[in-house]
Amino acid sequence: MTKTMINFAFFLLGIIGCTGNQQDKLLVVDVTKSYPKEELTLQDFMDVEYLALETNDEFLVQGNVAAVGEKFLIVTNMRQGDILLFDRVTGKYVRKINRKGNGPGEYVLPFNISLNEKENIMYVNDGPSSNIQVYDLEGEYKRTIPYRKGALVTSLFDFDANHFLSQDIYAEGNKTFASTFFLMSKQNGERMDISVPFEKRISPVITKRVGDKMYGSSPRIGFISSYQGNWVLAEPSADTIYTYRSNQELCPFIVRTPSVQVMNPEQFLFPGLLSNRYFFMQVVTKECDFEKDQEMPAVNLAYDRQTGKIFQSTVYNGDYEGREEKMSVSALGEDVAFAAKLEAFDLIEANKDGKLRGRLKEMASKLNSEDNPVIMLVKLRK
């Protein structure tokens, strides 16, 4: 069987049972094409909220937003082991939790967090120990969920009441169905692989020795996005990006061309933020000059659902002149697509230069340079 026939067979397997339910026609993206450039303003298609985090003598916010709920916003200072809880509405400091250590009920590094306010618990993924530690929101240890040793669990998306959805870009083996994506039991850490079809595994990771140092690079964007209640999975080795539904049905969503299987160097297509108006994507080329930089070159694309056009996109913040926003997605909460940290000293300087507007300008006028940051929460417009 030829490569074309194999790819077509995989595609048919995926599309059976899905066609009648797809709200969008199958989008085809040529990753080699030079698309026209267009600038967008974030506030034209997304809702934006700013939250100034309280500053006190007990802590300094050095990390990023890990989870957002109705009551709490959680920031992790990962290297220090701090898990900081703030009031979601006011930005007031609530408490600091730190269980850093190597003992029972402790973590080495809090990689990421899944928040469940209804049950008053949070799941803290500790990559180095291959454990998820479960605490209540006062920081009391509840239990440990062990998972496969050596797996790089890079996310804990809340798939359903019993499972997390995650990915492992270092999935073992070259088998056709060696899985990047999997569901993980919230009870015992058991893993159920999600089989996204492809011909031959292609690693998105580059490693190279330069002198006496070993360097590595991988795409700086997640392989999982979300859209209209479904999850969107971009397997680097596949030519089709799929939606993954609550009933565990896999349906074709975006097709890239030419096939990644015949490219050298490979160019991957990953989904970013998928809004009601625009689908944001990124084309990442698997090459890296480690002597100059450790990032792979990337091109940001957007598909306009109204016009049917694809273009190279640059998205600017309408409240912050000249600030470009990255249209990645981390699904931090039920209504929050992504968050960004705006440092106090940057906002103060931008305000002096007349670059801020509206609520952000008002906040900046009350900041001191050593204050904790303002958090920008970007939400899908309903």
Coordinates of C-alpha atoms in Angstrom, one line a residue:
M1 CA 0.0 0.0 0.0
T2 CA 1.4 3.4 -0.9
K3 CA 1.8 6.3 1.5
T4 CA -1.1 8.2 -0.2
M5 CA -3.4 5.1 0.2
I6 CA -2.3 4.7 3.9
N7 CA -3.0 8.3 4.7
F8 CA -6.4 8.2 2.9
A9 CA -7.3 5.0 4.8
F10 CA -6.5 6.7 8.1
F11 CA -8.5 9.7 7.1
L12 CA -11.6 7.6 6.3
L13 CA -11.3 5.8 9.6
G14 CA -11.4 9.1 11.4
I15 CA -14.2 10.8 9.5
I16 CA -16.7 7.9 9.7
G17 CA -19.5 9.0 12.0
C18 CA -18.3 12.6 12.3
T19 CA -19.3 14.3 9.1
G20 CA -22.9 15.0 10.1
N21 CA -21.8 16.6 13.4
Q22 CA -19.1 18.9 12.1
Q23 CA -20.2 22.6 12.3
D24 CA -17.2 23.8 10.3
K25 CA -16.2 22.4 6.9
L26 CA -12.8 20.7 7.0
L27 CA -10.1 23.4 6.8
V28 CA -7.1 22.7 4.6
V29 CA -3.8 24.6 5.4
D30 CA -0.8 24.7 3.1
V31 CA 2.1 25.1 5.6
T32 CA 4.6 26.1 2.8
K33 CA 2.4 28.9 1.4
S34 CA 3.3 32.6 2.0
Y35 CA 0.0 34.0 3.2
P36 CA -0.8 37.8 3.3
K37 CA -0.2 39.6 6.5
E38 CA -3.0 41.2 8.6
E39 CA -3.1 42.9 12.0
L40 CA -5.9 42.3 14.5
T41 CA -7.0 43.9 17.8
L42 CA -7.6 41.5 20.6
Q43 CA -10.6 43.3 22.1
D44 CA -12.4 43.1 18.7
F45 CA -13.1 39.4 19.2
M46 CA -12.2 38.5 22.8
D47 CA -13.2 39.8 26.2
V48 CA -10.3 41.0 28.3
E49 CA -10.2 41.4 32.1
Y50 CA -7.4 42.8 34.2
L51 CA -6.7 41.8 37.8
A52 CA -4.1 43.6 40.0
L53 CA -2.6 41.1 42.4
E54 CA -2.1 42.4 46.0
T55 CA 1.4 43.0 47.1
N56 CA 2.6 42.2 50.7
D57 CA 5.8 41.3 52.5
E58 CA 5.1 37.6 52.5
F59 CA 5.7 36.8 48.8
L60 CA 6.7 38.0 45.4
V61 CA 4.9 36.7 42.3
Q62 CA 7.6 35.3 40.1
G63 CA 5.8 32.6 38.2
N64 CA 2.7 32.4 36.0
V65 CA -1.0 31.7 36.3
A66 CA -1.7 28.0 36.8
A67 CA -5.4 27.9 37.3
V68 CA -8.5 30.2 37.4
G69 CA -11.8 29.4 39.1
E70 CA -14.8 31.3 40.1
K71 CA -13.4 32.1 43.6
F72 CA -9.6 31.7 43.2
L73 CA -6.8 32.5 40.8
I74 CA -3.6 30.4 41.4
V75 CA -0.1 31.4 40.6
T76 CA 3.0 29.1 41.0
N77 CA 6.5 30.2 41.8
M78 CA 7.6 26.8 40.5
R79 CA 11.3 26.7 41.5
Q80 CA 10.5 28.0 45.0
G81 CA 7.6 25.6 45.3
D82 CA 5.1 28.3 46.1
I83 CA 1.4 27.9 45.2
L84 CA -0.2 31.3 45.7
L85 CA -4.0 31.8 46.0
F86 CA -5.7 35.1 45.2
D87 CA -9.3 36.2 45.2
R88 CA -10.5 35.8 41.6
V89 CA -12.6 39.0 41.8
T90 CA -10.5 41.4 43.9
G91 CA -7.0 40.1 43.4
K92 CA -6.5 40.1 47.2
Y93 CA -4.0 37.6 48.6
V94 CA -5.6 34.6 50.3
R95 CA -2.8 32.2 51.2
K96 CA 0.5 30.6 50.2
I97 CA 0.9 26.8 50.1
N98 CA 4.4 25.3 49.9
R99 CA 4.8 21.5 50.2
K100 CA 8.2 21.4 48.4
G101 CA 10.3 18.4 49.4
N102 CA 11.0 14.7 48.8
G103 CA 8.8 13.2 51.5
P104 CA 5.3 11.7 51.5
G105 CA 2.7 14.2 50.4
E106 CA 5.3 16.6 49.0
Y107 CA 6.4 17.7 45.5
V108 CA 9.7 18.6 43.9
L109 CA 8.3 21.1 41.3
P110 CA 4.6 22.0 40.8
F111 CA 4.6 21.6 37.0
N112 CA 0.9 22.4 36.6
I113 CA -2.3 22.5 38.6
S114 CA -5.9 21.4 38.0
L115 CA -8.4 23.2 40.3
N116 CA -11.7 21.8 41.4
E117 CA -13.4 24.4 43.6
K118 CA -16.6 22.4 43.9
E119 CA -14.7 19.7 45.8
N120 CA -12.3 22.2 47.4
I121 CA -9.2 20.4 46.0
M122 CA -6.4 20.9 43.6
Y123 CA -4.3 18.4 41.7
V124 CA -0.6 19.4 41.7
N125 CA 1.5 17.6 39.0
D126 CA 5.0 16.9 40.1
G127 CA 7.0 16.0 37.0
P128 CA 10.2 14.9 38.7
S129 CA 8.5 12.3 40.9
S130 CA 5.9 11.2 38.4
N131 CA 3.2 11.9 41.0
I132 CA 0.1 14.1 41.3
Q133 CA -0.3 15.3 44.8
V134 CA -3.9 16.2 45.9
Y135 CA -4.5 18.9 48.5
D136 CA -7.4 20.8 49.7
L137 CA -7.4 24.6 49.1
E138 CA -6.1 25.2 52.6
G139 CA -3.0 23.1 51.7
E140 CA -3.8 19.9 53.6
Y141 CA -2.5 16.8 51.9
K142 CA -5.2 14.3 50.8
R143 CA -3.6 11.6 48.6
T144 CA -1.1 10.8 45.9
I145 CA -1.9 9.7 42.3
P146 CA 1.2 8.0 40.8
Y147 CA 1.6 7.8 37.0
R148 CA 3.9 6.2 34.5
K149 CA 7.6 6.9 35.4
G150 CA 9.4 9.1 32.9
A151 CA 6.3 10.4 31.2
L152 CA 6.4 14.1 30.5
V153 CA 2.9 15.1 31.7
T154 CA 2.8 18.7 30.4
S155 CA -0.9 19.4 31.2
L156 CA -3.8 18.4 33.3
F157 CA -6.9 19.4 31.4
D158 CA -10.1 18.5 33.1
F159 CA -11.6 16.1 30.6
D160 CA -14.5 14.7 32.8
A161 CA -15.2 13.8 36.4
N162 CA -12.9 10.8 36.3
H163 CA -10.1 11.7 33.8
F164 CA -7.5 14.3 32.9
L165 CA -6.5 14.9 29.3
S166 CA -2.7 15.2 28.8
Q167 CA 0.1 14.8 26.3
D168 CA 3.6 13.4 26.3
I169 CA 5.8 14.6 23.4
Y170 CA 8.4 12.0 24.3
A171 CA 6.0 9.1 23.7
E172 CA 8.1 6.0 23.3
G173 CA 8.6 3.9 20.1
N174 CA 8.1 4.4 16.4
K175 CA 4.8 2.4 16.2
T176 CA 2.0 3.8 14.1
F177 CA -0.1 4.3 17.2
A178 CA 2.6 5.3 19.8
S179 CA 0.4 7.9 21.4
T180 CA 1.2 11.5 22.2
F181 CA -2.2 12.0 23.9
F182 CA -3.8 10.1 26.7
L183 CA -6.5 10.2 29.4
M184 CA -5.3 9.7 33.0
S185 CA -7.5 8.4 35.8
K186 CA -8.0 10.9 38.6
Q187 CA -8.2 7.9 41.0
N188 CA -5.1 5.8 40.3
G189 CA -3.2 7.4 37.4
E190 CA -3.9 4.7 34.9
R191 CA -3.3 5.8 31.4
M192 CA -5.6 5.2 28.4
D193 CA -3.8 6.2 25.2
I194 CA -5.7 8.1 22.4
S195 CA -4.7 6.7 19.1
V196 CA -4.3 9.4 16.5
P197 CA -3.4 7.8 13.2
F198 CA -0.1 8.5 11.4
E199 CA 2.3 6.7 9.2
K200 CA 5.6 7.0 11.1
R201 CA 6.4 8.8 14.3
I202 CA 8.3 12.1 13.8
S203 CA 9.7 13.6 16.9
P204 CA 9.2 17.4 17.3
V205 CA 12.3 17.6 19.5
I206 CA 15.8 18.6 18.3
T207 CA 18.9 17.8 20.4
K208 CA 22.4 18.8 19.5
R209 CA 25.8 19.0 21.2
V210 CA 27.6 22.3 20.8
G211 CA 31.1 22.1 22.3
D212 CA 30.7 20.5 25.7
K213 CA 27.1 21.4 26.1
M214 CA 24.0 19.6 25.0
Y215 CA 21.1 21.7 23.7
G216 CA 17.5 20.8 23.1
S217 CA 14.5 22.6 21.5
S218 CA 10.8 21.8 21.0
P219 CA 7.9 23.8 19.7
R220 CA 6.9 26.5 22.2
I221 CA 3.2 25.9 21.8
G222 CA 0.9 23.2 23.2
F223 CA -0.5 20.4 21.1
I224 CA -3.9 20.6 22.8
S225 CA -6.5 23.3 22.3
S226 CA -10.2 23.6 22.8
Y227 CA -13.2 24.5 20.7
Q228 CA -16.9 24.6 21.4
G229 CA -16.8 22.1 24.2
N230 CA -14.4 19.7 22.4
W231 CA -10.7 19.2 22.7
V232 CA -8.5 19.7 19.6
L233 CA -5.4 17.4 19.3
A234 CA -2.5 18.1 17.0
E235 CA -0.2 15.0 16.7
P236 CA 3.1 16.2 15.2
S237 CA 3.4 13.0 13.1
A238 CA -0.1 13.3 11.6
D239 CA -1.4 15.3 8.7
T240 CA -4.8 15.8 10.3
I241 CA -5.7 17.7 13.4
Y242 CA -8.7 16.1 15.2
T243 CA -11.4 17.1 17.7
Y244 CA -11.7 14.8 20.6
R245 CA -15.2 14.7 22.1
S246 CA -16.6 13.8 25.5
N247 CA -17.7 10.4 24.1
Q248 CA -14.1 9.8 23.1
E249 CA -14.9 10.2 19.4
L250 CA -12.1 11.4 17.2
C251 CA -13.1 13.6 14.3
P252 CA -11.1 15.3 11.5
F253 CA -11.0 19.1 12.0
I254 CA -8.0 20.6 10.1
V255 CA -5.8 19.0 7.3
R256 CA -2.3 20.2 6.6
T257 CA -0.5 19.9 3.3
P258 CA 2.0 18.8 2.1
S259 CA 2.4 15.7 4.3
V260 CA 4.7 16.1 7.2
Q261 CA 6.0 12.6 6.4
V262 CA 7.7 13.8 3.2
M263 CA 9.2 17.1 4.5
N264 CA 12.8 17.8 5.4
P265 CA 13.0 19.8 7.5
E266 CA 9.5 19.0 8.8
Q267 CA 7.0 21.8 9.3
F268 CA 4.4 21.2 12.0
L269 CA 1.0 22.8 12.3
F270 CA -0.4 23.4 15.8
P271 CA -3.7 25.0 16.8
G272 CA -3.7 28.0 19.1
L273 CA -6.7 29.9 20.3
L274 CA -9.9 28.9 18.5
S275 CA -12.5 31.7 18.8
N276 CA -15.9 32.1 17.3
R277 CA -14.4 34.3 14.6
Y278 CA -10.8 33.2 14.1
F279 CA -8.9 30.0 14.3
F280 CA -5.3 30.8 15.3
M281 CA -2.5 28.3 14.3
Q282 CA 1.2 28.2 14.2
V283 CA 3.6 26.6 11.6
V284 CA 6.8 25.5 13.3
T285 CA 9.9 24.5 11.3
K286 CA 12.0 21.7 12.9
E287 CA 15.4 23.5 12.7
C288 CA 17.3 25.5 15.2
D289 CA 20.7 27.3 15.2
F290 CA 21.6 26.6 18.8
E291 CA 24.6 29.0 18.7
K292 CA 22.2 31.9 18.1
D293 CA 18.9 30.8 19.6
Q294 CA 17.1 27.9 21.1
E295 CA 13.7 28.5 19.5
M296 CA 12.4 26.9 16.3
P297 CA 11.2 29.5 13.7
A298 CA 7.4 29.9 13.7
V299 CA 4.8 31.6 11.6
N300 CA 1.5 32.7 13.2
L301 CA -1.6 32.1 11.0
A302 CA -5.2 32.8 11.4
Y303 CA -8.3 31.5 9.6
D304 CA -11.2 33.9 9.4
R305 CA -14.4 31.9 9.6
Q306 CA -16.5 34.7 8.1
T307 CA -14.4 35.3 4.9
G308 CA -12.8 31.9 4.6
K309 CA -9.3 33.5 4.2
I310 CA -6.1 32.4 5.9
F311 CA -3.5 35.1 6.7
Q312 CA -0.3 35.7 8.8
S313 CA -1.6 37.2 11.9
T314 CA -0.3 39.8 14.4
V315 CA -2.7 40.5 17.3
Y316 CA -2.2 43.7 19.3
N317 CA -3.7 44.6 22.7
G318 CA -6.1 47.6 22.2
D319 CA -5.4 48.7 25.8
Y320 CA -1.6 48.6 25.5
E321 CA -0.2 50.3 22.4
G322 CA 2.5 48.2 20.7
R323 CA 1.9 45.1 22.8
E324 CA 1.6 41.9 20.7
E325 CA -0.3 39.0 22.2
K326 CA 0.4 35.3 21.6
M327 CA -2.7 33.4 20.6
S328 CA -1.8 30.2 22.3
V329 CA -4.4 28.5 24.6
S330 CA -4.1 26.8 28.0
A331 CA -7.8 26.5 29.0
L332 CA -7.1 27.8 32.5
G333 CA -10.8 27.8 33.5
E334 CA -14.3 27.3 32.1
D335 CA -14.3 30.8 30.6
V336 CA -10.6 31.7 30.4
A337 CA -8.6 30.9 27.3
F338 CA -5.3 32.2 28.5
A339 CA -3.6 34.6 30.9
A340 CA -0.7 36.9 30.6
K341 CA 1.4 38.6 33.3
L342 CA 1.9 42.3 33.0
E343 CA 4.8 43.5 35.2
A344 CA 4.3 46.6 37.3
F345 CA 7.4 48.4 36.2
D346 CA 6.6 47.8 32.5
L347 CA 3.1 49.2 33.0
I348 CA 4.4 52.2 34.8
E349 CA 6.8 53.0 31.9
A350 CA 4.1 52.4 29.3
N351 CA 1.7 54.7 31.2
K352 CA 4.3 57.5 31.3
D353 CA 4.7 57.1 27.5
G354 CA 0.9 57.4 27.0
K355 CA 0.5 53.8 25.7
L356 CA -2.2 52.6 28.0
R357 CA -6.0 53.1 27.9
G358 CA -9.1 52.3 29.9
R359 CA -9.0 50.1 33.0
L360 CA -5.3 49.2 32.4
K361 CA -4.3 52.8 32.5
E362 CA -6.2 53.3 35.7
M363 CA -4.5 50.4 37.4
A364 CA -1.0 51.4 36.2
S365 CA -1.5 54.9 37.7
K366 CA -1.7 53.3 41.2
L367 CA 1.2 50.9 40.9
N368 CA 4.7 51.1 42.4
S369 CA 7.6 49.5 40.5
E370 CA 8.0 46.7 43.0
D371 CA 4.3 45.7 43.1
N372 CA 3.1 42.3 42.1
P373 CA 2.0 42.1 38.4
V374 CA -1.4 42.8 36.8
I375 CA -2.9 39.6 35.4
M376 CA -4.6 39.8 32.0
L377 CA -7.4 37.2 31.6
V378 CA -8.5 36.6 28.0
K379 CA -12.0 35.1 27.7
L380 CA -14.0 33.7 24.8
R381 CA -16.8 36.0 23.8
K382 CA -20.2 34.4 24.1

